[in-house]
Structures are given as C-alpha cells and as structure tokens.
Amino acid sequence: MPNAAHPAAIDGYQLSPESVAAIAHGKLTAQVPADVLDKVRDARARFEQVAATNVPIYGVSTGFGELVHNWVDIEHGRALQENLLRSHCAGVGPLFSRDEVRAMMVARANALSRGYSAVRPVVIEQLLKYLAAGITPAVPQVGSLGASGDLAPLSHVAITLIGEGKVLTADGGTAPTADVLQAHGIAPITLAYKEGLALINGTSAMTGVSCLLLETLRAQVRQAEAIAALALEGLSASADAFMANGHDIAKPHPGQISSAANLRALLAGSTRLAGHDTLSAEMKQRAGDEKNTGTGVFIQKAYTLRCIPQVLGAVRDTLDHCATVVARELNSSNDNPLFFDDDALFHGGNFHGQQVAFAMDFLAIAATQLGVMAERRLNRLLSPHLNNRLPAFLAAANEGLSCGFAGAQYPATALVAENRTICSPASIQSVPSNGDNQDVVSMGLISARNARRILDNNQYILALELLAACQAAELAGAVEHLSPAGRAMFAFVRGHVPFLDADRYMTDEIERVAALLRDGALVEVVRQVGVELA
C-alpha cells in the first residue's frame, strides 16, 4: 500500500469523508495519536471499575436485544462477546469490495477512538494493523437493518480480529482469517466484555460506504458538466444561459454558481456557440417586415441545454448537504451503551442510522436526476427532430441501412428507468425485527447500496452521451471549432474509440469509456488544458 508523508489522524473528531476514501484506496495511511490512545485507555480503566460494582450494564452483564432481561455474570464476558459476533455473522449475498470494507474499518476505528465506547486500545490498534497490512475481512452485502447499527456486516469485520471468519485474497476469493494472520505474523486479539458489542453496534458500515459514494458523485457531477459542455458544442447551442450574473446575482445557490462557472470555463474559446445577440439578429432578419411569423430561430434552447446549472447545481448542493451529515456521523459515538467522562452510563440509541439513511436516499435521488439529464441530451443528439439537422441517430452514412447509435440509446433509457426504480427511499421501509425490540429501523445500508447502483449506472449513461457528443462534433465538421476543453475531450475519446463510420459491435467500446469515467479520467483531461473544475 502507498504511504503518505502525513498519516490521517484517527481521533474521533476531525476525520473527513475524503480522508476515509483515501485510506480505503490505499493512498493515505491511518494513525491513532498517542494522546488519543491514552484517553481510550483511561476510559476503559474507569469503565472496568464501574463494571466491577456488579451494576447491570447492557451487553456486559445482560443479554442482547430482546434478551436484555437475562442476567449474565461478568465472568462470562468473553464468551458473551464472541457468541454475539458468531451469531451475527449471518450476512448473505455478494461481498463488499475491498475499498468499501476498508472504509468501514476506518469509520469504526474513528468512532471507537472517541473513548466513549470504553474499549481497550488494542481493539482500535488491531483494526489499523489490518489496514496497514492490507488484510480485509470478507463482508456480505445483505443483512444490515441500520439499527441497531450495521450488526451483520460489522460482525463479519469484527470476528476477523479474533482470528475467525474469512478475509479477501488478492485474486478476489476468500481465505480463513487464521491462515492469513499467521502468514503476516499477526496474533488475533482476545475480546473483553463490551468490546464485541462496541465493534458492531454502530453505523460504520453505512458511513464508510457513504464516504466512498460522496467521492464518486463529486467526480461524476464534474464529468457530467464536462460531457454536457461537449454535447452543447455538438448541437451548436448557446452559452448565454451560463453568464455569471444570471447565477451569481439572480439565483445564488452555491452549487448552481459553481456549475455555471464550470460550463463557462469548459466552453471558453468555442466558435460553435451562438449567443443571444446573434440569435436575435437572425430572428429579426428572417421575420423581415412580418409582424407574426415563424422564423425557425430558437433564442432559447431546451431545458437540458439551458438548465444544466440549475439541475447539476442542485445535485452539488445535495452532495454538500449529504457530506455534512456523513462527516458528522463519522465523528460520532454511535454505539450503545456509552460511558462518559463523569462515569455516567448512557443506555440510548445512537446506533440508529436514520440520518445517514435519509442522506443516502437524497443522494440517490440527486444522482438519478443527473442521469436523467444526460439521457435526455443523448436523445436530443440522436433524434433527427432535435439534433440541429445532424443525421438520424448520428449514422455516418446510409441512414436506414445503417442504425448508428439507435441501439446504443436503449441501455441509457433502460438505466434511467432502473435508477428511478432503485431510488425509491429505503429509509422509510422499516420492518420490525428482533422480537419487536428493533421495531423502527433505518435500512441505511440499503440506501447506500442503492445509491451506489445508481452511480454505477450513471457511468454508462454518461459514457453514451460522451460518445454521441464526439460523433456529433465530427459529423458537423466542428472539431476545430470546439473549445480547448472540448478538443481535449474529443481527442481523448478518439484515442480509445474511433469514429462510428459504419454499424459495429459497440458493447466493448461503451464499457471502455465507462471505465475511463469511473477512474475520473475526463476531469484530468480538461485540467491539462487549464480548466480546473470546482
């Protein structure tokens, strides 16, 4: 794993979603400061003094959930914690990706580092030891209700700390944890009372995954703006809808202002775009002396060409709101019970993930609308009724005999419908469980998984719009008239996918461009010609 000069501090208070993503990707290392470990150690020592008085404490001297009425002697503390983990390692379905699980581990370590969970430092250190060594638990995606926390996925993480369960292998498979620990020379830890519960009774799975989704959408909205700008040039649209005063003064939503500024930068230097003055003069010239007549000149363009800052700006504002919620949850104590500096025990419900669930549903809605805008511009590029006299479906020759992009439009249309289905909010789908102890749950991890699916789908929609925009520019003979950013994007795409001069097998090309977008390549392409996107 790559190392950073300055590791991210896991202190429970200042960790950012961006840092979680960087650690998850192996671009940044994680470290718990010594003073934080001292605070955690002190909290544990004080907690043990309270527990020794034989006062009933949930999950320490009681059973779990609806079994809370059962008294459990503290001498069985280890067995109680291990049984909890084993019984809750019941997740099913495909496994989370390596980066997603690493993000969960970072989020859990950060929550425990606040000290209020009353675990020993060795628990946090073991999580960081795994991160540093590249040991990643195998975690099934299905099983969390989002309250009491992400019990199933976090159990699959936690059980590896004691040498049980499975971890991911380099080839994408799994192996017994004990074998991998032995190969790395790492000893499993032995859990003490409270620690198994503290590891799983929180929101760190949904929060960790959410950190990665924030990063993905932030890159995706920039790419959506860049591709939209190229589509505008392919259609010979107008840039006047993006003038600064119309956004900075008239409707100053921060995201809208940023989006409009990005479009101005992306379109600067283009000779393909007609301004309002030019269109007005052409309308008057065509009308002549007639008082009421059609001119065929549209001084305003359709919404998908004119309202990009209003829609994608709203996506940006939604993203910022969701990032605030996730950052707050990331730096919280989200398990139960908690133990405070005045030795007070708090038996509450901080494990409930409703805030993150709402945020990820909101993110899913915003991402869905981003895809809708891209698909509607794709339709405009392909339709002979809307594409400014370009060939139907951008077929290079022999319309009718050749279909051009007609077949390639279908997956984009299907994905928009799929996204709209997926973005139905999971956060209102509470189903009681655990003997009705967990009678209102958040389903926050389902919200995050839904948002992830939508973002994945959008990469294909954007890839198709990008390919069509390049085809349109070439068919219009406009490549030399594009903005510097437009020419750079066009050259980049043509370096990977040639002009569609005749009907051919397109799946591999669409996959190739979607993969490039997934890696954030387009933002780097425009950066190289001096366009820094907000």
Coordinates of C-alpha atoms in Angstrom, one line a residue:
M1 CA 0.0 0.0 0.0
P2 CA 1.2 3.5 -0.8
N3 CA 2.3 5.6 2.2
A4 CA 1.6 9.3 2.8
A5 CA 4.0 11.7 4.4
H6 CA 1.4 12.8 6.9
P7 CA -1.0 10.0 8.0
A8 CA -4.6 10.8 8.7
A9 CA -5.3 11.1 12.4
I10 CA -7.9 8.7 13.7
D11 CA -9.0 10.8 16.7
G12 CA -12.8 10.6 16.6
Y13 CA -13.4 14.2 16.0
Q14 CA -11.7 15.6 12.8
L15 CA -11.7 12.8 10.3
S16 CA -13.1 13.8 6.9
P17 CA -15.0 11.6 4.4
E18 CA -12.3 12.4 1.9
S19 CA -9.6 11.0 4.2
V20 CA -11.7 7.8 4.7
A21 CA -11.8 7.4 1.0
A22 CA -8.1 8.0 0.6
I23 CA -7.3 5.4 3.3
A24 CA -9.7 3.0 1.7
H25 CA -8.0 3.3 -1.6
G26 CA -4.5 2.9 -0.1
K27 CA -3.5 6.5 -0.9
L28 CA -3.2 7.6 2.7
T29 CA -2.2 5.8 5.9
A30 CA -4.1 6.0 9.2
Q31 CA -2.7 6.6 12.7
V32 CA -4.2 7.0 16.2
P33 CA -2.3 9.7 18.1
A34 CA -0.7 8.6 21.3
D35 CA -2.8 11.0 23.4
V36 CA -6.0 9.6 21.9
L37 CA -4.9 6.0 22.9
D38 CA -4.2 7.3 26.4
K39 CA -7.7 8.8 26.6
V40 CA -9.2 5.5 25.4
R41 CA -7.1 3.5 27.9
D42 CA -8.2 5.8 30.8
A43 CA -11.9 5.5 29.8
R44 CA -11.6 1.7 29.8
A45 CA -9.9 1.6 33.2
R46 CA -12.7 3.7 34.7
F47 CA -15.4 1.6 32.9
E48 CA -13.9 -1.6 34.4
Q49 CA -14.2 0.0 37.9
V50 CA -17.9 0.7 37.3
A51 CA -18.5 -2.8 35.8
A52 CA -16.8 -4.4 38.9
T53 CA -19.5 -3.0 41.1
N54 CA -21.9 -5.5 39.5
V55 CA -24.3 -2.8 38.2
P56 CA -26.4 -4.1 35.3
I57 CA -24.9 -2.8 32.1
Y58 CA -26.4 -3.7 28.7
G59 CA -24.2 -6.2 26.8
V60 CA -21.8 -6.6 29.7
S61 CA -24.0 -8.2 32.3
T62 CA -27.1 -8.7 30.2
G63 CA -28.1 -10.4 27.0
F64 CA -28.6 -8.5 23.8
G65 CA -31.6 -7.0 22.1
E66 CA -34.9 -8.6 23.3
L67 CA -32.7 -10.9 25.5
V68 CA -31.7 -7.9 27.6
H69 CA -33.8 -9.1 30.6
N70 CA -31.3 -12.0 31.1
W71 CA -28.6 -11.5 33.6
V72 CA -25.2 -12.7 32.5
D73 CA -22.4 -12.9 35.0
I74 CA -19.4 -10.7 34.1
E75 CA -17.1 -13.7 34.3
H76 CA -18.7 -14.9 31.0
G77 CA -17.8 -11.6 29.4
R78 CA -15.5 -13.1 26.7
A79 CA -18.0 -15.8 25.7
L80 CA -20.8 -13.3 25.6
Q81 CA -18.9 -11.1 23.1
E82 CA -17.7 -14.0 20.9
N83 CA -21.2 -15.5 20.8
L84 CA -22.5 -12.2 19.7
L85 CA -20.1 -12.0 16.8
R86 CA -20.6 -15.6 15.7
S87 CA -24.3 -15.5 15.8
H88 CA -24.5 -12.2 13.8
C89 CA -22.0 -13.4 11.1
A90 CA -25.1 -14.4 9.0
G91 CA -24.8 -11.9 6.2
V92 CA -25.6 -13.1 2.7
G93 CA -25.2 -12.2 -1.0
P94 CA -22.2 -10.8 -2.8
L95 CA -19.3 -9.4 -0.9
F96 CA -18.5 -5.7 -0.4
S97 CA -15.5 -4.5 -2.4
R98 CA -12.1 -4.3 -0.7
D99 CA -12.2 -0.5 -0.6
E100 CA -15.7 -0.5 0.9
V101 CA -14.7 -2.8 3.8
R102 CA -11.6 -0.8 4.4
A103 CA -13.8 2.4 4.7
M104 CA -16.0 0.6 7.2
M105 CA -12.9 -0.3 9.3
V106 CA -11.6 3.3 9.3
A107 CA -15.0 4.6 10.3
R108 CA -15.3 2.1 13.2
A109 CA -11.8 2.8 14.4
N110 CA -12.6 6.5 14.4
A111 CA -15.8 6.1 16.4
L112 CA -14.1 3.9 19.0
S113 CA -11.3 6.5 19.3
R114 CA -13.6 9.0 20.9
G115 CA -13.3 6.9 24.1
Y116 CA -17.0 6.7 25.0
S117 CA -17.3 3.1 23.7
A118 CA -14.9 2.0 26.6
V119 CA -12.9 -0.5 24.6
R120 CA -9.2 -1.2 25.1
P121 CA -6.7 0.5 22.8
V122 CA -5.7 -2.9 21.4
V123 CA -9.1 -3.2 19.6
I124 CA -8.5 0.0 17.6
E125 CA -4.9 -0.9 17.0
Q126 CA -5.9 -4.3 15.6
L127 CA -8.2 -2.5 13.1
L128 CA -5.4 -0.2 12.0
K129 CA -2.9 -3.1 11.9
Y130 CA -5.2 -4.9 9.4
L131 CA -5.5 -1.7 7.3
A132 CA -1.7 -1.3 7.2
A133 CA -1.1 -4.9 6.3
G134 CA -3.9 -5.0 3.6
I135 CA -5.9 -7.6 5.5
T136 CA -9.5 -7.1 4.5
P137 CA -12.5 -9.0 6.0
A138 CA -14.9 -10.7 3.6
V139 CA -18.2 -9.0 4.3
P140 CA -21.5 -10.0 2.6
Q141 CA -23.6 -7.0 1.5
V142 CA -27.1 -8.1 2.8
G143 CA -28.1 -8.3 6.4
S144 CA -28.0 -4.8 8.0
L145 CA -31.2 -3.1 9.1
G146 CA -29.3 0.1 10.0
A147 CA -30.3 -0.2 13.7
S148 CA -29.0 -1.5 16.0
G149 CA -26.3 -0.3 13.7
D150 CA -24.9 -2.4 10.9
L151 CA -24.8 -5.6 13.0
A152 CA -24.3 -8.2 10.3
P153 CA -21.6 -6.5 8.2
L154 CA -19.7 -5.2 11.2
S155 CA -19.8 -8.7 12.8
H156 CA -18.1 -10.1 9.7
V157 CA -15.4 -7.4 10.2
A158 CA -15.1 -7.9 14.0
I159 CA -14.8 -11.6 14.0
T160 CA -11.6 -11.5 12.0
L161 CA -10.0 -9.5 14.8
I162 CA -10.2 -12.7 16.9
G163 CA -8.9 -14.8 14.1
E164 CA -12.2 -16.3 12.9
G165 CA -14.2 -15.7 9.8
K166 CA -12.8 -15.0 6.3
V167 CA -10.8 -12.4 4.6
L168 CA -10.4 -11.4 1.0
T169 CA -7.5 -12.7 -1.1
A170 CA -5.6 -10.9 -3.8
D171 CA -7.3 -12.9 -6.5
G172 CA -10.8 -11.9 -5.3
G173 CA -11.5 -15.0 -3.4
T174 CA -11.6 -15.6 0.4
A175 CA -9.4 -17.5 2.9
P176 CA -9.7 -18.4 6.6
T177 CA -8.6 -15.4 8.7
A178 CA -6.4 -17.6 10.9
D179 CA -4.2 -18.7 7.9
V180 CA -3.8 -15.1 6.7
L181 CA -2.9 -13.8 10.2
Q182 CA -0.3 -16.5 10.6
A183 CA 1.2 -15.6 7.2
H184 CA 1.5 -11.9 8.3
G185 CA 2.8 -12.7 11.8
I186 CA -0.2 -11.0 13.4
A187 CA -1.8 -12.5 16.5
P188 CA -5.6 -12.4 16.9
I189 CA -6.8 -10.5 19.9
T190 CA -9.0 -11.8 22.8
L191 CA -12.1 -9.7 23.4
A192 CA -13.1 -8.5 26.8
Y193 CA -16.6 -7.6 27.9
K194 CA -18.3 -4.8 26.0
E195 CA -15.8 -4.9 23.1
G196 CA -17.7 -7.2 20.7
L197 CA -20.8 -5.1 21.1
A198 CA -18.8 -1.9 20.6
L199 CA -17.4 -3.2 17.4
I200 CA -20.7 -4.0 15.7
N201 CA -23.4 -1.9 17.4
G202 CA -22.9 1.2 15.2
T203 CA -23.3 2.8 11.8
S204 CA -19.8 2.4 10.5
A205 CA -20.7 0.1 7.5
M206 CA -23.2 2.6 6.0
T207 CA -21.0 5.5 7.0
G208 CA -17.9 4.0 5.4
V209 CA -19.6 3.2 2.2
S210 CA -21.2 6.6 2.1
C211 CA -17.8 8.2 2.3
L212 CA -16.9 6.5 -1.0
L213 CA -20.2 7.4 -2.6
L214 CA -19.6 11.1 -1.8
E215 CA -16.3 10.9 -3.6
T216 CA -17.9 9.1 -6.6
L217 CA -20.7 11.6 -7.0
R218 CA -18.4 14.6 -6.6
A219 CA -16.3 13.2 -9.5
Q220 CA -19.4 12.3 -11.5
V221 CA -21.0 15.7 -11.4
R222 CA -17.8 17.3 -12.7
Q223 CA -17.7 14.8 -15.6
A224 CA -21.4 15.3 -16.3
E225 CA -20.7 19.1 -16.7
A226 CA -17.8 18.4 -19.0
I227 CA -19.7 16.0 -21.2
A228 CA -22.7 18.4 -21.2
A229 CA -20.5 21.1 -22.5
L230 CA -19.2 18.9 -25.3
A231 CA -22.8 18.0 -26.2
L232 CA -23.7 21.7 -26.3
E233 CA -20.9 22.2 -28.8
G234 CA -22.0 19.2 -30.9
L235 CA -25.5 20.7 -31.1
S236 CA -24.3 24.3 -31.7
A237 CA -26.2 25.5 -28.7
S238 CA -25.8 28.7 -26.7
A239 CA -23.6 29.6 -23.8
D240 CA -25.5 32.7 -22.8
A241 CA -27.6 30.7 -20.3
F242 CA -24.5 30.3 -18.2
M243 CA -23.4 34.0 -17.9
A244 CA -22.3 34.9 -14.4
N245 CA -24.9 37.5 -13.4
G246 CA -27.8 35.1 -14.1
H247 CA -26.4 32.8 -11.4
D248 CA -24.1 34.7 -9.0
I249 CA -26.6 37.6 -8.6
A250 CA -30.0 36.3 -9.7
K251 CA -30.2 32.9 -8.1
P252 CA -27.1 32.4 -5.8
H253 CA -27.3 28.7 -4.9
P254 CA -23.7 27.7 -4.3
G255 CA -23.9 24.6 -6.5
Q256 CA -25.6 26.5 -9.3
I257 CA -22.9 29.2 -9.2
S258 CA -20.1 26.5 -9.4
S259 CA -21.8 24.6 -12.2
A260 CA -22.3 27.7 -14.3
A261 CA -18.7 28.8 -13.8
N262 CA -17.6 25.3 -14.8
L263 CA -19.6 25.5 -18.0
R264 CA -18.2 28.9 -18.9
A265 CA -14.7 27.6 -18.4
L266 CA -15.4 24.4 -20.4
L267 CA -16.9 26.4 -23.3
A268 CA -14.4 29.3 -23.4
G269 CA -12.9 29.7 -26.8
S270 CA -15.5 27.8 -28.7
T271 CA -16.8 29.2 -32.0
R272 CA -19.6 26.7 -32.2
L273 CA -22.0 28.5 -29.9
A274 CA -24.4 31.3 -30.9
G275 CA -25.1 34.0 -28.4
H276 CA -28.4 35.7 -27.7
D277 CA -27.5 38.8 -29.8
T278 CA -26.6 36.7 -32.8
L279 CA -29.8 34.7 -32.5
S280 CA -31.9 37.8 -32.0
A281 CA -30.5 39.4 -35.1
E282 CA -31.1 36.3 -37.1
M283 CA -34.7 36.1 -35.9
K284 CA -35.3 39.7 -36.9
Q285 CA -33.7 39.2 -40.3
R286 CA -35.8 36.1 -41.0
A287 CA -39.0 37.8 -39.9
G288 CA -38.4 40.8 -42.1
D289 CA -41.5 43.0 -42.1
E290 CA -43.9 40.3 -41.0
K291 CA -45.5 41.0 -37.6
N292 CA -46.4 37.4 -36.8
T293 CA -44.4 34.7 -38.5
G294 CA -42.4 31.6 -37.7
T295 CA -38.6 32.1 -38.2
G296 CA -37.2 28.7 -37.2
V297 CA -34.8 30.5 -34.8
F298 CA -35.0 29.5 -31.2
I299 CA -33.5 32.2 -29.0
Q300 CA -33.9 29.9 -26.0
K301 CA -32.8 26.2 -26.0
A302 CA -34.5 23.2 -24.3
Y303 CA -34.1 22.8 -20.6
T304 CA -31.4 20.0 -20.8
L305 CA -29.3 22.5 -22.7
R306 CA -30.2 25.6 -20.8
C307 CA -30.9 24.5 -17.2
I308 CA -27.7 22.5 -16.6
P309 CA -26.5 24.7 -13.7
Q310 CA -29.9 24.7 -12.1
V311 CA -30.1 20.8 -12.1
L312 CA -26.5 19.8 -11.7
G313 CA -26.0 22.7 -9.3
A314 CA -28.9 21.2 -7.2
V315 CA -27.0 17.9 -7.3
R316 CA -23.9 19.7 -6.0
D317 CA -25.9 21.3 -3.1
T318 CA -27.4 17.9 -2.3
L319 CA -24.0 16.4 -2.3
D320 CA -22.7 19.0 0.1
H321 CA -25.6 18.5 2.5
C322 CA -25.1 14.7 2.5
A323 CA -21.4 15.2 3.1
T324 CA -22.1 17.3 6.1
V325 CA -24.4 14.6 7.5
V326 CA -21.9 11.8 6.8
A327 CA -19.0 13.7 8.3
R328 CA -21.0 14.4 11.5
E329 CA -21.9 10.7 11.8
L330 CA -18.3 9.7 11.0
N331 CA -17.1 11.7 14.0
S332 CA -19.7 10.4 16.4
S333 CA -20.1 7.8 19.1
N334 CA -22.7 5.6 17.5
D335 CA -23.0 2.5 19.7
N336 CA -24.7 1.6 23.0
P337 CA -24.1 1.9 25.9
L338 CA -21.7 4.8 26.1
F339 CA -19.5 5.7 29.0
F340 CA -18.8 9.4 29.6
D341 CA -16.0 11.3 31.4
D342 CA -18.2 11.7 34.5
D343 CA -18.5 7.9 34.7
A344 CA -22.2 8.2 33.6
L345 CA -23.6 5.3 31.5
F346 CA -25.9 6.2 28.6
H347 CA -28.2 3.5 27.5
G348 CA -29.6 5.0 24.4
G349 CA -30.0 4.6 20.6
N350 CA -27.0 6.3 18.9
F351 CA -26.6 3.2 16.8
H352 CA -29.7 4.3 14.8
G353 CA -28.7 5.3 11.2
Q354 CA -31.7 7.4 10.2
Q355 CA -29.6 10.4 9.4
V356 CA -27.3 8.6 7.1
A357 CA -30.2 6.7 5.6
F358 CA -32.0 9.9 4.7
A359 CA -28.8 11.4 3.3
M360 CA -28.1 8.4 1.1
D361 CA -31.7 8.3 -0.2
F362 CA -31.3 12.0 -1.0
L363 CA -28.0 11.3 -2.7
A364 CA -29.7 8.6 -4.8
I365 CA -32.4 11.0 -5.9
A366 CA -29.9 13.6 -6.9
A367 CA -27.8 11.0 -8.8
T368 CA -30.9 9.8 -10.6
Q369 CA -31.6 13.2 -11.9
L370 CA -28.0 13.6 -13.1
G371 CA -28.6 10.5 -15.2
V372 CA -31.9 11.8 -16.5
M373 CA -30.3 15.0 -17.7
A374 CA -27.6 13.1 -19.5
E375 CA -30.0 10.6 -21.1
R376 CA -32.3 13.4 -22.4
R377 CA -29.3 15.2 -24.0
L378 CA -28.3 11.9 -25.5
N379 CA -31.8 11.6 -27.0
R380 CA -31.5 15.2 -28.4
L381 CA -28.2 14.3 -30.0
L382 CA -29.7 11.3 -31.7
S383 CA -33.2 12.4 -32.7
P384 CA -33.4 13.9 -36.2
H385 CA -36.2 16.1 -35.0
L386 CA -34.0 17.7 -32.3
N387 CA -30.3 17.5 -33.3
N388 CA -29.9 20.5 -35.4
R389 CA -30.0 18.8 -38.8
L390 CA -27.5 16.1 -37.9
P391 CA -28.1 12.6 -39.3
A392 CA -30.7 10.5 -37.6
F393 CA -29.1 8.5 -34.7
L394 CA -25.8 10.0 -35.9
A395 CA -25.4 7.4 -38.6
A396 CA -22.4 8.4 -40.7
A397 CA -23.9 7.2 -44.0
N398 CA -26.8 5.2 -45.4
E399 CA -29.5 6.1 -43.0
G400 CA -32.0 3.4 -42.8
L401 CA -29.5 0.8 -43.9
S402 CA -27.3 1.9 -41.0
C403 CA -28.7 2.4 -37.5
G404 CA -25.8 4.5 -36.0
F405 CA -26.4 5.0 -32.2
A406 CA -30.0 3.8 -32.3
G407 CA -29.2 0.5 -30.4
A408 CA -26.8 2.3 -28.1
Q409 CA -29.6 4.6 -26.8
Y410 CA -31.5 1.7 -25.4
P411 CA -29.2 0.9 -22.4
A412 CA -29.3 4.6 -21.4
T413 CA -33.1 4.6 -21.5
A414 CA -33.2 1.3 -19.6
L415 CA -30.8 2.6 -16.9
V416 CA -32.8 5.7 -16.3
A417 CA -35.8 3.6 -15.7
E418 CA -33.8 1.3 -13.4
N419 CA -32.4 4.3 -11.5
R420 CA -35.9 5.6 -10.9
T421 CA -36.9 2.3 -9.5
I422 CA -33.9 1.9 -7.3
C423 CA -34.2 5.4 -5.8
S424 CA -37.4 4.7 -4.0
P425 CA -36.4 5.6 -0.5
A426 CA -35.1 2.7 1.6
S427 CA -35.2 4.9 4.7
I428 CA -39.0 4.6 5.1
Q429 CA -39.0 0.8 4.6
S430 CA -38.7 -0.1 8.3
V431 CA -39.7 -3.7 9.1
P432 CA -39.7 -4.7 12.8
S433 CA -37.2 -7.4 13.9
N434 CA -35.6 -8.9 16.9
G435 CA -38.8 -9.8 18.7
D436 CA -40.0 -6.2 18.0
N437 CA -37.1 -4.7 20.0
Q438 CA -35.9 -3.2 16.8
D439 CA -39.3 -2.0 15.8
V440 CA -38.2 1.1 13.8
V441 CA -35.0 0.6 11.8
S442 CA -33.3 2.9 9.2
M443 CA -32.3 0.5 6.4
G444 CA -29.4 2.9 5.9
L445 CA -27.0 0.4 4.3
I446 CA -29.7 -0.4 1.7
S447 CA -29.9 3.3 1.0
A448 CA -26.2 3.4 0.4
R449 CA -26.2 0.3 -1.7
N450 CA -29.0 1.7 -3.8
A451 CA -27.1 5.0 -4.3
R452 CA -24.0 3.0 -5.3
R453 CA -26.0 1.1 -8.0
I454 CA -27.4 4.4 -9.4
L455 CA -23.9 5.9 -9.6
D456 CA -22.6 2.8 -11.3
N457 CA -25.5 3.0 -13.9
N458 CA -24.8 6.7 -14.5
Q459 CA -21.3 5.9 -15.7
Y460 CA -22.8 4.1 -18.7
I461 CA -25.3 6.9 -19.4
L462 CA -22.5 9.5 -19.3
A463 CA -20.3 7.3 -21.5
L464 CA -23.0 7.1 -24.1
E465 CA -23.6 10.8 -24.1
L466 CA -19.9 11.4 -24.4
L467 CA -19.6 9.0 -27.4
A468 CA -22.6 10.6 -29.1
A469 CA -21.3 14.2 -28.5
C470 CA -18.0 13.3 -30.1
Q471 CA -19.8 11.7 -33.1
A472 CA -22.0 14.8 -33.4
A473 CA -19.0 17.1 -33.4
E474 CA -17.3 15.1 -36.1
L475 CA -20.4 14.8 -38.3
A476 CA -20.9 18.5 -38.0
G477 CA -17.3 19.2 -39.1
A478 CA -16.9 21.1 -35.9
V479 CA -13.9 19.6 -34.2
E480 CA -11.6 22.5 -35.0
H481 CA -14.2 24.9 -33.7
L482 CA -14.6 23.3 -30.3
S483 CA -13.3 25.0 -27.2
P484 CA -9.8 23.8 -26.0
A485 CA -11.5 21.7 -23.3
G486 CA -13.9 20.3 -26.0
R487 CA -11.0 19.4 -28.3
A488 CA -9.1 17.8 -25.5
M489 CA -12.1 15.6 -24.6
F490 CA -12.7 14.7 -28.2
A491 CA -9.0 13.7 -28.7
F492 CA -9.1 11.7 -25.5
V493 CA -12.2 9.7 -26.6
R494 CA -10.8 9.2 -30.1
G495 CA -7.7 7.8 -28.6
H496 CA -9.8 4.9 -27.2
V497 CA -12.8 4.7 -29.6
P498 CA -12.8 5.5 -33.3
F499 CA -15.5 7.4 -35.2
L500 CA -18.5 5.3 -35.9
D501 CA -18.3 5.2 -39.7
A502 CA -20.4 2.0 -40.0
D503 CA -22.5 -0.1 -37.7
R504 CA -20.4 -2.3 -35.5
Y505 CA -20.3 -4.2 -32.2
M506 CA -20.3 -1.4 -29.5
T507 CA -20.5 -3.0 -26.1
D508 CA -16.8 -3.2 -25.5
E509 CA -16.4 0.5 -26.5
I510 CA -19.1 1.6 -24.1
E511 CA -17.6 -0.4 -21.3
R512 CA -14.1 1.1 -22.1
V513 CA -15.4 4.6 -21.9
A514 CA -17.4 3.9 -18.8
A515 CA -14.3 2.5 -17.1
L516 CA -12.4 5.6 -18.0
L517 CA -15.1 7.8 -16.5
R518 CA -15.1 5.6 -13.4
D519 CA -11.4 6.4 -13.0
G520 CA -12.1 10.1 -13.3
A521 CA -10.0 10.5 -16.5
L522 CA -12.1 13.2 -18.1
V523 CA -11.6 15.7 -15.3
E524 CA -7.8 15.2 -15.6
V525 CA -8.1 15.7 -19.4
V526 CA -9.6 19.2 -19.1
R527 CA -7.3 20.1 -16.2
Q528 CA -4.4 19.5 -18.6
V529 CA -5.7 22.3 -20.8
G530 CA -6.1 24.7 -17.9
V531 CA -9.7 24.1 -16.9
E532 CA -10.0 23.5 -13.2
L533 CA -13.5 22.3 -12.3
A534 CA -15.0 23.3 -9.0

